């Protein structure tokens, strides 16, 4: 039975209006604006008919015709399309265009935007500031993210002396830490006179050469800041040379606060290279203000020590901003610290605060409380009336049509916008609609939003009627782990393609797919077949099994190797000189993407195992311990 029939929705008809929508998208992509304009009325009667009109209005908004911006048509589109996603998106586009032209009254009239972002919020705040409602530095810093409207806001607030050195210096240092050179240069422009800006440009390219020519007793605020930046940058080229030079030439003459920040930068560079000295440098820096990123690595560096200083871990977490402290990872590690220092009741309370979460640290916390991992009871089945309500939702109907056309880029935001404000039951019904349409990523992401009713047949959907499990079982690979990995890799999107070129359910790189095909004797392999279900899963499971064997049977290490390449977990393991629990290894993986990936894959696998077996599970057991093996290498690609 076709998915559309299962969903209770009519198949996408090949009507003249739909053909006009498809042609309009092609015209938009080709920048054939007159052709697009002619297609708008032809597409009007299709449920997706608002898309061509939106594409045309957006073009006219940023490239106004001779008669000026089509304000009347813009307002008519917004009014005529009610609570539709495109109406809100056009409102945001119009607001930003008005801000760029300095029409601050119009910006205020168009605000607020439901599906907002930092640039929209910056434009609104600037409009208020320019029309008599003076903005504060705190308000600006709370909404700021690098981008056109936010830089315009900062330009104005710097000119009006709302933002000064005290607010800008930390942001400059944060940009330098993140190696965001363009953003850093913008802050330099705000803070320094042209002469010092030129000095900055010189030192940032070759800090050692510049430093050797400087007086060891800088006097002015600007000069001290430039020296501090240069010394911090030294660590990026050779941390040993940088540390020796800092101690020998500069440490005694520097302000303690500047020296502490430099130490924090050296510590971060060391931590990201899994250098055991990172913890020492963090101790030298002390409990200073840090970016959330660096504050996290301060704790991770401590966790990598043979003898963990749990008081330092607790104190370091306590120094984090409130929102960061509430992240489950730091709630868990602080609780571990409290338990290790004899504060068991407080530790248990902290564990309990996150133990009902269906994620890595929720599972670990539950186990610390003596609970094994189980699947929650399934809620009452979705009723016919609830399904009917989901079918009738205009946003979901449009999204389904977009998915059928293969227009995922348009379909996903349309779907997500339609979910705003839904109850748990409505979300579960929407997820069932997605399941009927075989839009498996929306099944997972929609069901993941529920807060009180949890349907794990949706959240941890296992599609393809056992064919994935069959591929895994054929080579004695754990099907729960394979499903956990696919859920993270592709969300079961058959033709998923990553930014680096990996494709298919198991996200295989072309060269890896070809290599594995040769190893297992797949004589009919062609590069074009990598997205084919059987080809992708056979190659993917075989490669995963090779990585697993290469990494001594550790699913955690093999998950890391599958994502980052098998050489990397070998290298990471070799940096330890003592056995380490799996949770610490996972948390201290130096790549953000791989760290998140491994935690999610392992957490997913536990739930799939519980669902497949009907038995309670342990994440701790699945993670195991990591024992260093000295010098390591691998022949796997």
Coordinates of C-alpha atoms in Angstrom, one line a residue:
X1 CA 0.0 0.0 0.0
X2 CA 1.5 3.5 -0.9
X3 CA 2.7 5.5 2.1
X4 CA 0.2 8.3 1.3
X5 CA -2.7 5.9 1.6
X6 CA -1.4 4.6 4.9
X7 CA -1.1 8.2 6.1
X8 CA -4.7 8.9 5.1
X9 CA -3.4 11.6 2.8
X10 CA -4.1 11.8 -1.0
X11 CA -1.1 11.0 -3.2
X12 CA 0.7 14.0 -4.7
X13 CA -1.3 14.6 -7.9
X14 CA 0.6 15.6 -11.0
X15 CA -1.6 18.6 -11.6
X16 CA -0.8 21.7 -13.7
X17 CA -0.6 23.8 -10.4
X18 CA 2.0 21.4 -8.9
X19 CA 3.9 21.3 -12.2
X20 CA 4.1 25.1 -11.9
X21 CA 5.4 24.8 -8.3
X22 CA 8.2 22.5 -9.5
X23 CA 9.0 24.7 -12.5
X24 CA 9.0 27.8 -10.2
X25 CA 11.6 26.2 -7.9
X26 CA 13.8 25.4 -10.9
X27 CA 13.4 29.0 -12.1
X28 CA 14.3 30.3 -8.6
X29 CA 17.4 28.1 -8.5
X30 CA 18.4 29.4 -12.0
X31 CA 17.7 33.0 -11.0
X32 CA 15.1 33.3 -13.8
X33 CA 13.0 35.9 -12.0
X34 CA 10.7 36.8 -14.9
X35 CA 9.9 33.1 -15.4
X36 CA 9.3 32.7 -11.7
X37 CA 6.9 35.7 -11.7
X38 CA 4.9 34.2 -14.6
X39 CA 4.6 30.9 -12.7
X40 CA 3.3 32.4 -9.4
X41 CA -0.4 32.7 -10.5
X42 CA -0.3 29.2 -12.2
X43 CA 0.9 27.6 -8.9
X44 CA -1.6 29.4 -6.7
X45 CA -4.2 26.6 -6.3
X46 CA -1.7 24.0 -5.2
X47 CA -1.2 23.5 -1.4
X48 CA 2.4 24.4 -2.0
X49 CA 1.4 27.4 -4.1
X50 CA 2.6 29.9 -1.5
X51 CA 6.2 28.8 -2.2
X52 CA 6.7 30.4 -5.6
X53 CA 5.1 33.6 -4.3
X54 CA 7.5 33.5 -1.3
X55 CA 10.5 33.0 -3.5
X56 CA 9.5 35.9 -5.7
X57 CA 8.8 38.3 -2.8
X58 CA 12.0 37.4 -1.1
X59 CA 14.0 38.2 -4.3
X60 CA 12.1 41.5 -4.6
X61 CA 12.8 42.3 -1.0
X62 CA 16.5 42.1 -1.4
X63 CA 16.6 43.3 -5.0
X64 CA 13.7 45.8 -5.1
X65 CA 12.2 46.6 -8.5
X66 CA 12.2 50.1 -9.9
X67 CA 9.1 51.0 -7.9
X68 CA 10.8 50.1 -4.6
X69 CA 10.2 47.4 -2.1
X70 CA 6.8 45.7 -2.6
X71 CA 5.5 46.5 0.9
X72 CA 1.8 46.0 0.0
X73 CA 2.5 42.6 -1.5
X74 CA 4.6 41.6 1.4
X75 CA 1.9 42.5 3.9
X76 CA -0.7 40.8 1.8
X77 CA 1.3 37.6 1.8
X78 CA 1.8 37.6 5.5
X79 CA -1.9 38.4 6.2
X80 CA -3.1 35.9 3.7
X81 CA -1.1 33.0 5.0
X82 CA -1.9 33.2 8.6
X83 CA 0.3 31.1 10.9
X84 CA 2.1 29.4 8.0
X85 CA 5.9 28.9 8.3
X86 CA 6.6 30.9 5.1
X87 CA 4.5 33.9 6.4
X88 CA 6.7 34.0 9.6
X89 CA 9.9 33.5 7.5
X90 CA 8.9 36.4 5.2
X91 CA 8.2 38.6 8.2
X92 CA 11.8 37.9 9.4
X93 CA 13.2 38.6 5.9
X94 CA 11.3 41.8 5.7
X95 CA 12.3 42.9 9.2
X96 CA 16.0 42.4 8.4
X97 CA 15.7 44.3 5.1
X98 CA 14.0 47.1 6.9
X99 CA 16.8 47.1 9.5
X100 CA 19.4 47.3 6.8
X101 CA 17.7 50.3 5.2
X102 CA 17.3 52.1 8.5
X103 CA 13.5 51.9 8.7
X104 CA 13.4 51.3 12.4
X105 CA 9.7 52.0 12.8
X106 CA 8.9 49.3 10.4
X107 CA 11.2 46.9 12.2
X108 CA 9.3 47.5 15.4
X109 CA 6.0 47.1 13.7
X110 CA 7.0 43.7 12.2
X111 CA 8.4 42.4 15.5
X112 CA 8.2 39.9 17.0
X113 CA 9.1 36.9 14.8
X114 CA 8.0 33.4 16.1
X115 CA 10.9 31.5 14.5
X116 CA 13.5 34.1 15.4
X117 CA 17.3 34.0 15.4
X118 CA 20.1 36.2 16.7
X119 CA 20.2 38.5 13.7
X120 CA 16.5 39.2 14.0
X121 CA 16.8 39.9 17.7
X122 CA 19.7 42.2 17.2
X123 CA 17.8 44.1 14.5
X124 CA 14.8 44.5 16.9
X125 CA 17.0 45.7 19.8
X126 CA 18.8 48.2 17.5
X127 CA 15.5 49.5 16.3
X128 CA 14.3 50.0 19.8
X129 CA 17.6 51.8 20.7
X130 CA 17.3 54.1 17.6
X131 CA 13.7 55.0 18.4
X132 CA 14.2 56.1 22.0
X133 CA 14.3 52.8 24.0
X134 CA 17.9 52.8 24.9
X135 CA 19.6 49.4 24.9
X136 CA 21.9 48.2 27.6
X137 CA 25.2 46.3 27.2
X138 CA 23.7 43.3 28.9
X139 CA 20.8 43.1 26.5
X140 CA 23.1 43.4 23.5
X141 CA 25.5 40.8 24.7
X142 CA 22.6 38.4 25.5
X143 CA 21.4 38.4 21.9
X144 CA 24.7 38.9 20.0
X145 CA 26.0 36.4 17.5
X146 CA 28.4 37.3 14.6
X147 CA 26.4 38.5 11.6
X148 CA 25.2 41.6 9.8
X149 CA 22.4 42.8 12.0
X150 CA 24.4 42.1 15.2
X151 CA 27.5 43.9 14.0
X152 CA 25.3 46.9 13.1
X153 CA 23.9 46.8 16.6
X154 CA 27.4 46.7 18.1
X155 CA 28.6 49.5 15.7
X156 CA 25.8 51.7 17.1
X157 CA 26.3 50.8 20.8
X158 CA 30.1 51.3 20.6
X159 CA 29.5 54.7 19.0
X160 CA 27.0 55.6 21.7
X161 CA 29.4 54.4 24.5
X162 CA 27.0 51.7 25.6
X163 CA 29.6 49.0 24.9
X164 CA 33.1 49.7 26.1
X165 CA 36.4 48.0 26.9
X166 CA 35.0 46.0 29.8
X167 CA 32.4 44.4 27.7
X168 CA 34.4 44.0 24.5
X169 CA 37.7 42.6 25.9
X170 CA 36.2 39.3 27.0
X171 CA 34.5 38.9 23.6
X172 CA 37.8 39.6 21.8
X173 CA 39.6 37.0 23.9
X174 CA 36.8 34.5 23.3
X175 CA 37.0 35.0 19.5
X176 CA 40.8 34.6 19.6
X177 CA 40.4 31.4 21.6
X178 CA 38.0 30.0 19.0
X179 CA 40.3 31.2 16.2
X180 CA 37.5 33.2 14.7
X181 CA 39.9 35.7 13.2
X182 CA 37.3 37.8 11.3
X183 CA 35.3 38.3 14.5
X184 CA 38.4 39.1 16.5
X185 CA 39.4 41.7 14.0
X186 CA 36.1 43.4 14.3
X187 CA 36.4 43.6 18.1
X188 CA 39.9 45.0 17.7
X189 CA 38.5 47.7 15.5
X190 CA 36.1 48.7 18.3
X191 CA 38.8 48.7 21.0
X192 CA 41.9 50.1 19.5
X193 CA 43.1 53.1 17.5
X194 CA 44.2 52.5 13.9
X195 CA 47.9 52.4 14.9
X196 CA 47.3 49.6 17.5
X197 CA 45.0 47.8 15.0
X198 CA 48.0 47.6 12.6
X199 CA 50.1 46.2 15.4
X200 CA 47.5 43.6 16.1
X201 CA 47.6 42.5 12.5
X202 CA 51.4 42.1 12.7
X203 CA 51.5 40.1 15.9
X204 CA 48.6 37.8 15.1
X205 CA 50.6 36.5 12.1
X206 CA 53.9 36.0 13.9
X207 CA 53.6 36.5 17.7
X208 CA 57.1 35.4 18.6
X209 CA 58.8 37.7 16.1
X210 CA 56.7 40.6 17.4
X211 CA 57.2 39.8 21.1
X212 CA 61.0 39.7 20.9
X213 CA 60.9 43.3 19.9
X214 CA 58.8 44.5 22.8
X215 CA 59.6 46.1 26.1
X216 CA 59.2 43.6 28.9
X217 CA 57.3 46.2 31.0
X218 CA 54.3 47.3 28.8
X219 CA 52.7 50.2 30.4
X220 CA 49.4 51.1 28.6
X221 CA 46.2 49.1 28.6
X222 CA 46.3 48.6 24.9
X223 CA 50.0 47.5 24.9
X224 CA 49.4 45.1 27.8
X225 CA 46.4 43.6 25.9
X226 CA 48.4 43.1 22.7
X227 CA 51.2 41.4 24.6
X228 CA 48.7 39.1 26.3
X229 CA 47.2 38.1 23.0
X230 CA 50.5 37.5 21.4
X231 CA 51.7 35.3 24.3
X232 CA 48.5 33.3 24.2
X233 CA 48.8 32.7 20.5
X234 CA 52.3 31.3 20.9
X235 CA 50.9 28.0 22.2
X236 CA 49.3 27.3 18.9
X237 CA 52.6 26.8 17.2
X238 CA 54.7 25.1 19.9
X239 CA 53.4 24.9 23.4
X240 CA 56.7 23.8 24.9
X241 CA 58.6 26.8 23.5
X242 CA 55.7 29.1 24.4
X243 CA 55.6 27.9 28.0
X244 CA 59.4 28.2 28.5
X245 CA 59.5 31.7 26.9
X246 CA 56.5 32.9 29.0
X247 CA 58.1 31.7 32.2
X248 CA 61.6 33.1 31.4
X249 CA 60.7 36.4 29.8
X250 CA 57.3 37.7 30.8
X251 CA 55.6 35.9 33.7
X252 CA 57.1 38.1 36.4
X253 CA 56.1 41.4 34.8
X254 CA 52.6 40.6 33.8
X255 CA 49.4 41.4 35.7
X256 CA 48.1 38.3 37.4
X257 CA 44.7 38.4 35.6
X258 CA 46.4 38.5 32.1
X259 CA 48.8 35.7 33.1
X260 CA 46.0 33.6 34.3
X261 CA 44.1 33.9 31.0
X262 CA 47.3 33.0 29.1
X263 CA 47.7 29.9 31.3
X264 CA 44.1 29.0 30.5
X265 CA 44.8 29.2 26.8
X266 CA 47.9 27.0 27.2
X267 CA 45.8 24.6 29.2
X268 CA 43.1 24.4 26.5
X269 CA 45.7 23.7 23.7
X270 CA 47.2 21.0 25.8
X271 CA 43.8 19.5 26.7
X272 CA 42.7 19.3 23.1
X273 CA 46.0 17.4 22.4
X274 CA 45.3 15.1 25.4
X275 CA 48.5 16.4 27.0
X276 CA 48.6 15.4 30.7
X277 CA 50.1 18.8 31.6
X278 CA 46.8 20.5 30.8
X279 CA 45.5 19.9 34.3
X280 CA 48.6 21.6 35.8
X281 CA 48.1 24.7 33.6
X282 CA 44.5 24.9 34.5
X283 CA 45.5 24.9 38.2
X284 CA 48.0 27.7 37.5
X285 CA 45.2 29.7 35.8
X286 CA 42.9 29.1 38.7
X287 CA 39.2 29.7 38.8
X288 CA 39.0 32.6 36.3
X289 CA 36.3 33.5 33.8
X290 CA 36.4 31.1 30.9
X291 CA 34.4 30.4 27.8
X292 CA 32.0 27.5 28.3
X293 CA 34.1 25.5 25.9
X294 CA 37.3 26.0 28.0
X295 CA 35.5 25.5 31.3
X296 CA 34.3 22.1 30.0
X297 CA 37.9 21.1 29.1
X298 CA 39.1 22.2 32.5
X299 CA 36.9 19.5 34.0
X300 CA 37.8 17.0 31.3
X301 CA 41.5 17.5 32.0
X302 CA 41.0 16.7 35.6
X303 CA 39.0 13.6 34.8
X304 CA 41.9 12.2 32.8
X305 CA 44.3 12.2 35.8
X306 CA 45.3 8.9 37.4
X307 CA 44.1 10.2 40.7
X308 CA 41.2 12.5 40.2
X309 CA 41.0 15.6 42.4
X310 CA 37.3 15.5 42.9
X311 CA 37.2 18.7 45.0
X312 CA 38.8 20.5 42.0
X313 CA 36.2 19.0 39.7
X314 CA 33.4 20.2 41.9
X315 CA 34.9 23.7 42.3
X316 CA 35.5 23.9 38.5
X317 CA 31.9 23.0 37.7
X318 CA 30.7 25.5 40.3
X319 CA 32.6 28.2 38.5
X320 CA 30.6 27.6 35.3
X321 CA 27.7 29.8 34.2
X322 CA 24.4 28.6 35.6
X323 CA 23.1 27.3 32.3
X324 CA 26.2 25.3 31.7
X325 CA 26.2 23.9 35.3
X326 CA 22.7 22.5 34.6
X327 CA 23.9 20.6 31.6
X328 CA 23.4 16.8 32.4
X329 CA 27.1 16.1 31.8
X330 CA 28.2 18.5 34.5
X331 CA 25.4 17.6 36.9
X332 CA 26.6 14.0 36.6
X333 CA 30.3 14.7 37.1
X334 CA 29.7 17.0 40.0
X335 CA 27.5 14.3 41.6
X336 CA 30.4 11.8 41.0
X337 CA 32.6 14.3 42.8
X338 CA 30.2 14.7 45.7
X339 CA 29.9 10.9 46.1
X340 CA 33.7 10.5 46.0
X341 CA 34.1 13.1 48.8
X342 CA 31.5 11.6 51.1
X343 CA 28.5 13.7 50.2
X344 CA 26.4 10.7 49.1
X345 CA 22.9 12.2 49.9
X346 CA 23.7 15.3 47.8
X347 CA 25.1 13.1 45.0
X348 CA 22.0 11.0 45.0
X349 CA 19.8 14.1 44.8
X350 CA 21.8 15.3 41.8
X351 CA 21.6 11.9 40.1
X352 CA 17.9 11.8 40.7
X353 CA 17.5 15.2 39.0
X354 CA 18.6 13.8 35.7
X355 CA 18.0 10.0 36.0
X356 CA 14.7 10.1 34.1
X357 CA 16.3 11.6 31.0
X358 CA 16.6 9.2 28.1
X359 CA 20.2 10.0 27.3
X360 CA 23.8 9.1 28.1
X361 CA 24.0 10.9 31.5
X362 CA 20.4 10.1 32.4
X363 CA 21.2 6.4 32.0
X364 CA 24.5 6.7 34.0
X365 CA 22.8 8.6 36.7
X366 CA 20.0 5.9 36.9
X367 CA 22.6 3.3 37.3
X368 CA 24.4 5.2 40.1
X369 CA 21.0 5.0 41.9
X370 CA 20.9 1.3 41.4
X371 CA 18.5 1.2 38.5
X372 CA 19.1 -0.7 35.3
X373 CA 17.9 0.7 32.0
X374 CA 14.5 -0.3 30.8
X375 CA 12.0 0.9 28.2
X376 CA 9.1 3.0 29.7
X377 CA 5.5 1.8 29.3
X378 CA 4.1 2.5 25.9
X379 CA 1.3 5.1 26.0
X380 CA -2.3 4.5 24.9
X381 CA -2.5 4.0 21.1
X382 CA -3.1 7.1 19.0
X383 CA -6.8 7.3 18.3
X384 CA -8.4 7.7 14.9
X385 CA -9.5 11.3 15.8
X386 CA -5.9 12.2 16.8
X387 CA -4.6 10.8 13.5
X388 CA -7.3 12.8 11.7
X389 CA -6.2 16.0 13.5
X390 CA -2.6 15.4 12.4
X391 CA -3.7 14.7 8.8
X392 CA -5.6 17.9 8.8
X393 CA -2.8 20.1 10.1
X394 CA -1.9 22.4 7.1
X395 CA 1.8 22.7 8.0
X396 CA 2.2 18.9 8.3
X397 CA 0.3 18.4 5.0
X398 CA 2.6 20.8 3.2
X399 CA 5.7 19.2 4.8
X400 CA 4.6 15.7 3.6
X401 CA 4.1 17.0 0.1
X402 CA 7.5 18.6 0.2
X403 CA 9.1 15.3 1.4
X404 CA 7.3 13.4 -1.4
X405 CA 8.9 15.8 -3.9
X406 CA 12.3 15.1 -2.4
X407 CA 12.6 18.7 -1.2
X408 CA 14.0 18.0 2.2
X409 CA 15.6 21.4 2.6
X410 CA 12.1 23.0 2.5
X411 CA 10.3 20.1 4.2
X412 CA 12.1 19.9 7.5
X413 CA 11.6 23.5 8.6
X414 CA 8.0 23.4 7.5
X415 CA 7.4 20.2 9.6
X416 CA 9.3 21.5 12.6
X417 CA 7.4 24.8 12.5
X418 CA 4.1 22.9 12.5
X419 CA 5.0 21.2 15.8
X420 CA 5.2 24.4 17.8
X421 CA 2.9 24.3 20.8
X422 CA 1.7 20.7 20.3
X423 CA 0.8 18.5 23.3
X424 CA 2.4 15.1 23.8
X425 CA -0.5 13.4 22.2
X426 CA -0.4 15.7 19.2
X427 CA 3.3 15.0 18.8
X428 CA 2.8 11.3 19.0
X429 CA 0.1 11.5 16.3
X430 CA 2.4 13.6 14.1
X431 CA 5.1 11.0 14.6
X432 CA 2.7 8.3 13.5
X433 CA 1.9 10.3 10.4
X434 CA 5.6 10.5 9.6
X435 CA 6.0 6.8 10.2
X436 CA 3.2 6.1 7.7
X437 CA 5.0 8.2 5.2
X438 CA 8.4 6.5 5.9
X439 CA 9.9 9.8 7.0
X440 CA 11.8 8.1 9.7
X441 CA 13.9 11.1 10.9
X442 CA 10.8 13.1 11.6
X443 CA 9.3 10.1 13.5
X444 CA 12.4 10.2 15.8
X445 CA 12.7 14.0 16.1
X446 CA 9.0 14.5 16.6
X447 CA 8.6 11.8 19.3
X448 CA 11.7 13.1 21.0
X449 CA 9.9 16.3 21.9
X450 CA 7.3 14.7 24.2
X451 CA 7.6 15.4 27.9
X452 CA 5.3 13.0 29.7
X453 CA 4.2 10.3 27.3
X454 CA 7.0 8.3 25.7
X455 CA 6.6 5.9 22.7
X456 CA 9.9 4.2 22.2
X457 CA 8.6 2.4 19.1
X458 CA 8.8 5.9 17.6
X459 CA 11.8 7.4 19.4
X460 CA 13.9 4.3 18.7
X461 CA 12.2 3.2 15.6
X462 CA 13.7 0.1 14.0
X463 CA 12.6 0.2 10.3
X464 CA 13.3 -2.0 7.3
X465 CA 11.5 -5.1 8.8
X466 CA 14.5 -6.8 10.3
X467 CA 16.8 -6.5 7.3
X468 CA 19.4 -4.4 9.2
X469 CA 19.4 -7.0 12.0
X470 CA 19.8 -9.8 9.4
X471 CA 22.9 -8.1 8.1
X472 CA 24.3 -7.7 11.6
X473 CA 23.5 -11.2 12.7
X474 CA 25.1 -12.7 9.6
X475 CA 28.5 -11.6 10.9
X476 CA 27.8 -11.9 14.6
X477 CA 27.4 -8.2 15.1
X478 CA 25.1 -6.8 17.8
X479 CA 22.0 -5.5 16.0
X480 CA 21.2 -3.1 18.8
X481 CA 24.5 -1.4 18.4
X482 CA 24.1 -1.2 14.6
X483 CA 20.6 0.3 15.0
X484 CA 22.0 2.7 17.6
X485 CA 24.7 3.8 15.2
X486 CA 22.3 4.2 12.2
X487 CA 20.0 6.3 14.4
X488 CA 22.8 8.7 15.1
X489 CA 24.4 8.5 11.6
X490 CA 21.5 9.1 9.3
X491 CA 18.3 9.0 11.3
X492 CA 17.4 6.2 8.8
X493 CA 17.4 8.6 5.8
X494 CA 18.3 6.3 2.9
X495 CA 20.0 8.9 0.8
X496 CA 21.5 11.0 3.6
X497 CA 24.7 12.7 2.6
X498 CA 27.1 14.4 5.1
X499 CA 29.1 17.6 4.5
X500 CA 32.2 15.5 4.0
X501 CA 30.6 13.2 1.4
X502 CA 29.6 10.2 3.5
X503 CA 26.3 8.7 2.2
X504 CA 23.5 6.3 2.9
X505 CA 22.1 4.8 6.1
X506 CA 25.5 4.0 7.5
X507 CA 27.2 7.1 6.1
X508 CA 30.0 5.5 4.2
X509 CA 32.8 7.5 2.6
X510 CA 33.3 6.5 -1.1
X511 CA 36.9 5.4 -0.6
X512 CA 36.0 3.3 2.4
X513 CA 33.0 1.7 0.6
X514 CA 35.3 0.7 -2.3
X515 CA 38.0 -0.7 0.1
X516 CA 35.5 -2.8 2.1
X517 CA 33.8 -4.1 -1.0
X518 CA 37.2 -5.4 -2.1
X519 CA 37.9 -6.9 1.3
X520 CA 34.6 -8.9 1.4
X521 CA 34.6 -9.8 -2.3
X522 CA 31.6 -7.8 -3.4
X523 CA 32.2 -8.1 -7.1
X524 CA 29.2 -6.2 -8.2
X525 CA 30.0 -3.0 -6.3
X526 CA 29.9 0.3 -8.1
X527 CA 30.2 3.8 -6.5
X528 CA 26.6 4.6 -7.6
X529 CA 25.3 1.6 -5.5
X530 CA 26.5 2.9 -2.2
X531 CA 23.0 4.3 -1.3
X532 CA 21.3 1.0 -2.1
X533 CA 20.0 -0.5 1.1
X534 CA 21.6 -3.9 0.8
X535 CA 24.9 -2.6 -0.4
X536 CA 25.1 0.2 2.2
X537 CA 24.2 -2.0 5.1
X538 CA 26.4 -4.9 4.0
X539 CA 29.4 -2.7 3.6
X540 CA 28.6 -0.7 6.7
X541 CA 28.2 -3.6 9.0
X542 CA 31.3 -5.3 7.7
X543 CA 33.4 -2.2 8.1
X544 CA 32.0 -1.7 11.6
X545 CA 32.9 -5.3 12.5
X546 CA 36.4 -4.7 11.2
X547 CA 36.8 -1.6 13.4
X548 CA 35.4 -3.5 16.4
X549 CA 37.9 -6.3 16.1
X550 CA 40.7 -3.8 15.5
X551 CA 39.8 -2.1 18.8
X552 CA 39.7 -5.2 21.0
X553 CA 35.9 -5.6 20.9
X554 CA 35.1 -2.3 22.5
X555 CA 31.8 -0.9 21.0
X556 CA 32.6 2.5 22.4
X557 CA 36.1 2.7 20.8
X558 CA 34.7 1.3 17.6
X559 CA 31.9 3.9 17.5
X560 CA 34.6 6.6 17.8
X561 CA 36.6 4.9 15.1
X562 CA 33.6 4.6 12.8
X563 CA 33.0 8.4 13.1
X564 CA 36.5 9.8 13.3
X565 CA 38.6 7.1 11.6
X566 CA 40.0 4.0 13.3
X567 CA 43.5 5.5 13.9
X568 CA 42.2 8.2 16.2
X569 CA 40.8 6.0 19.0
X570 CA 44.1 4.1 18.9
X571 CA 45.9 7.4 19.4
X572 CA 43.6 8.6 22.1
X573 CA 43.8 5.4 24.0
X574 CA 47.6 5.6 23.9
X575 CA 47.7 9.0 25.7
X576 CA 46.5 7.3 28.9
X577 CA 49.1 5.7 31.2
X578 CA 46.4 4.1 33.4
X579 CA 43.1 2.2 32.9
X580 CA 40.1 4.5 32.6
X581 CA 36.4 4.0 32.8
X582 CA 34.5 4.2 29.6
X583 CA 32.5 7.2 30.6
X584 CA 35.6 9.2 31.2
X585 CA 37.1 8.2 27.8
X586 CA 33.9 9.1 26.0
X587 CA 33.7 12.5 27.7
X588 CA 37.3 13.4 27.0
X589 CA 37.3 12.6 23.2
X590 CA 38.8 15.8 21.8
X591 CA 36.5 16.2 18.8
X592 CA 33.1 17.7 19.7
X593 CA 31.3 15.8 17.0
X594 CA 32.8 12.5 17.8
X595 CA 32.3 13.0 21.6
X596 CA 28.6 13.7 21.1
X597 CA 28.3 10.9 18.5
X598 CA 29.8 8.2 20.8
X599 CA 27.7 9.1 23.7
X600 CA 24.5 9.1 21.6
X601 CA 25.4 5.8 19.8
X602 CA 26.1 4.0 23.1
X603 CA 22.9 5.4 24.7
X604 CA 20.8 4.5 21.7
X605 CA 22.3 1.0 21.7
X606 CA 21.2 0.4 25.3
X607 CA 17.6 1.2 24.5
X608 CA 17.5 -0.9 21.3
X609 CA 19.0 -3.8 23.3
X610 CA 16.2 -3.4 25.9
X611 CA 13.6 -3.3 23.2
X612 CA 14.9 -6.2 21.2
X613 CA 15.6 -8.5 24.2
X614 CA 12.8 -7.4 26.6
X615 CA 15.6 -7.3 29.3
X616 CA 17.0 -4.5 31.4
X617 CA 20.3 -3.2 30.3
X618 CA 23.5 -1.5 31.6
X619 CA 25.2 1.4 29.8
X620 CA 28.2 1.1 32.2
X621 CA 28.7 -2.5 31.2
X622 CA 28.5 -1.6 27.5
X623 CA 31.0 1.2 27.9
X624 CA 33.4 -1.0 29.9
X625 CA 36.9 0.2 30.8
X626 CA 39.7 1.3 28.5
X627 CA 43.1 -0.1 29.1
X628 CA 46.1 1.6 27.3
X629 CA 48.2 -0.7 25.2
X630 CA 51.3 1.6 24.7
X631 CA 52.2 2.4 21.1
X632 CA 49.3 1.6 18.8
X633 CA 48.6 1.5 15.1
X634 CA 46.0 0.1 12.6
X635 CA 45.9 -0.8 9.0
X636 CA 42.3 0.1 8.5
X637 CA 41.4 3.2 6.4

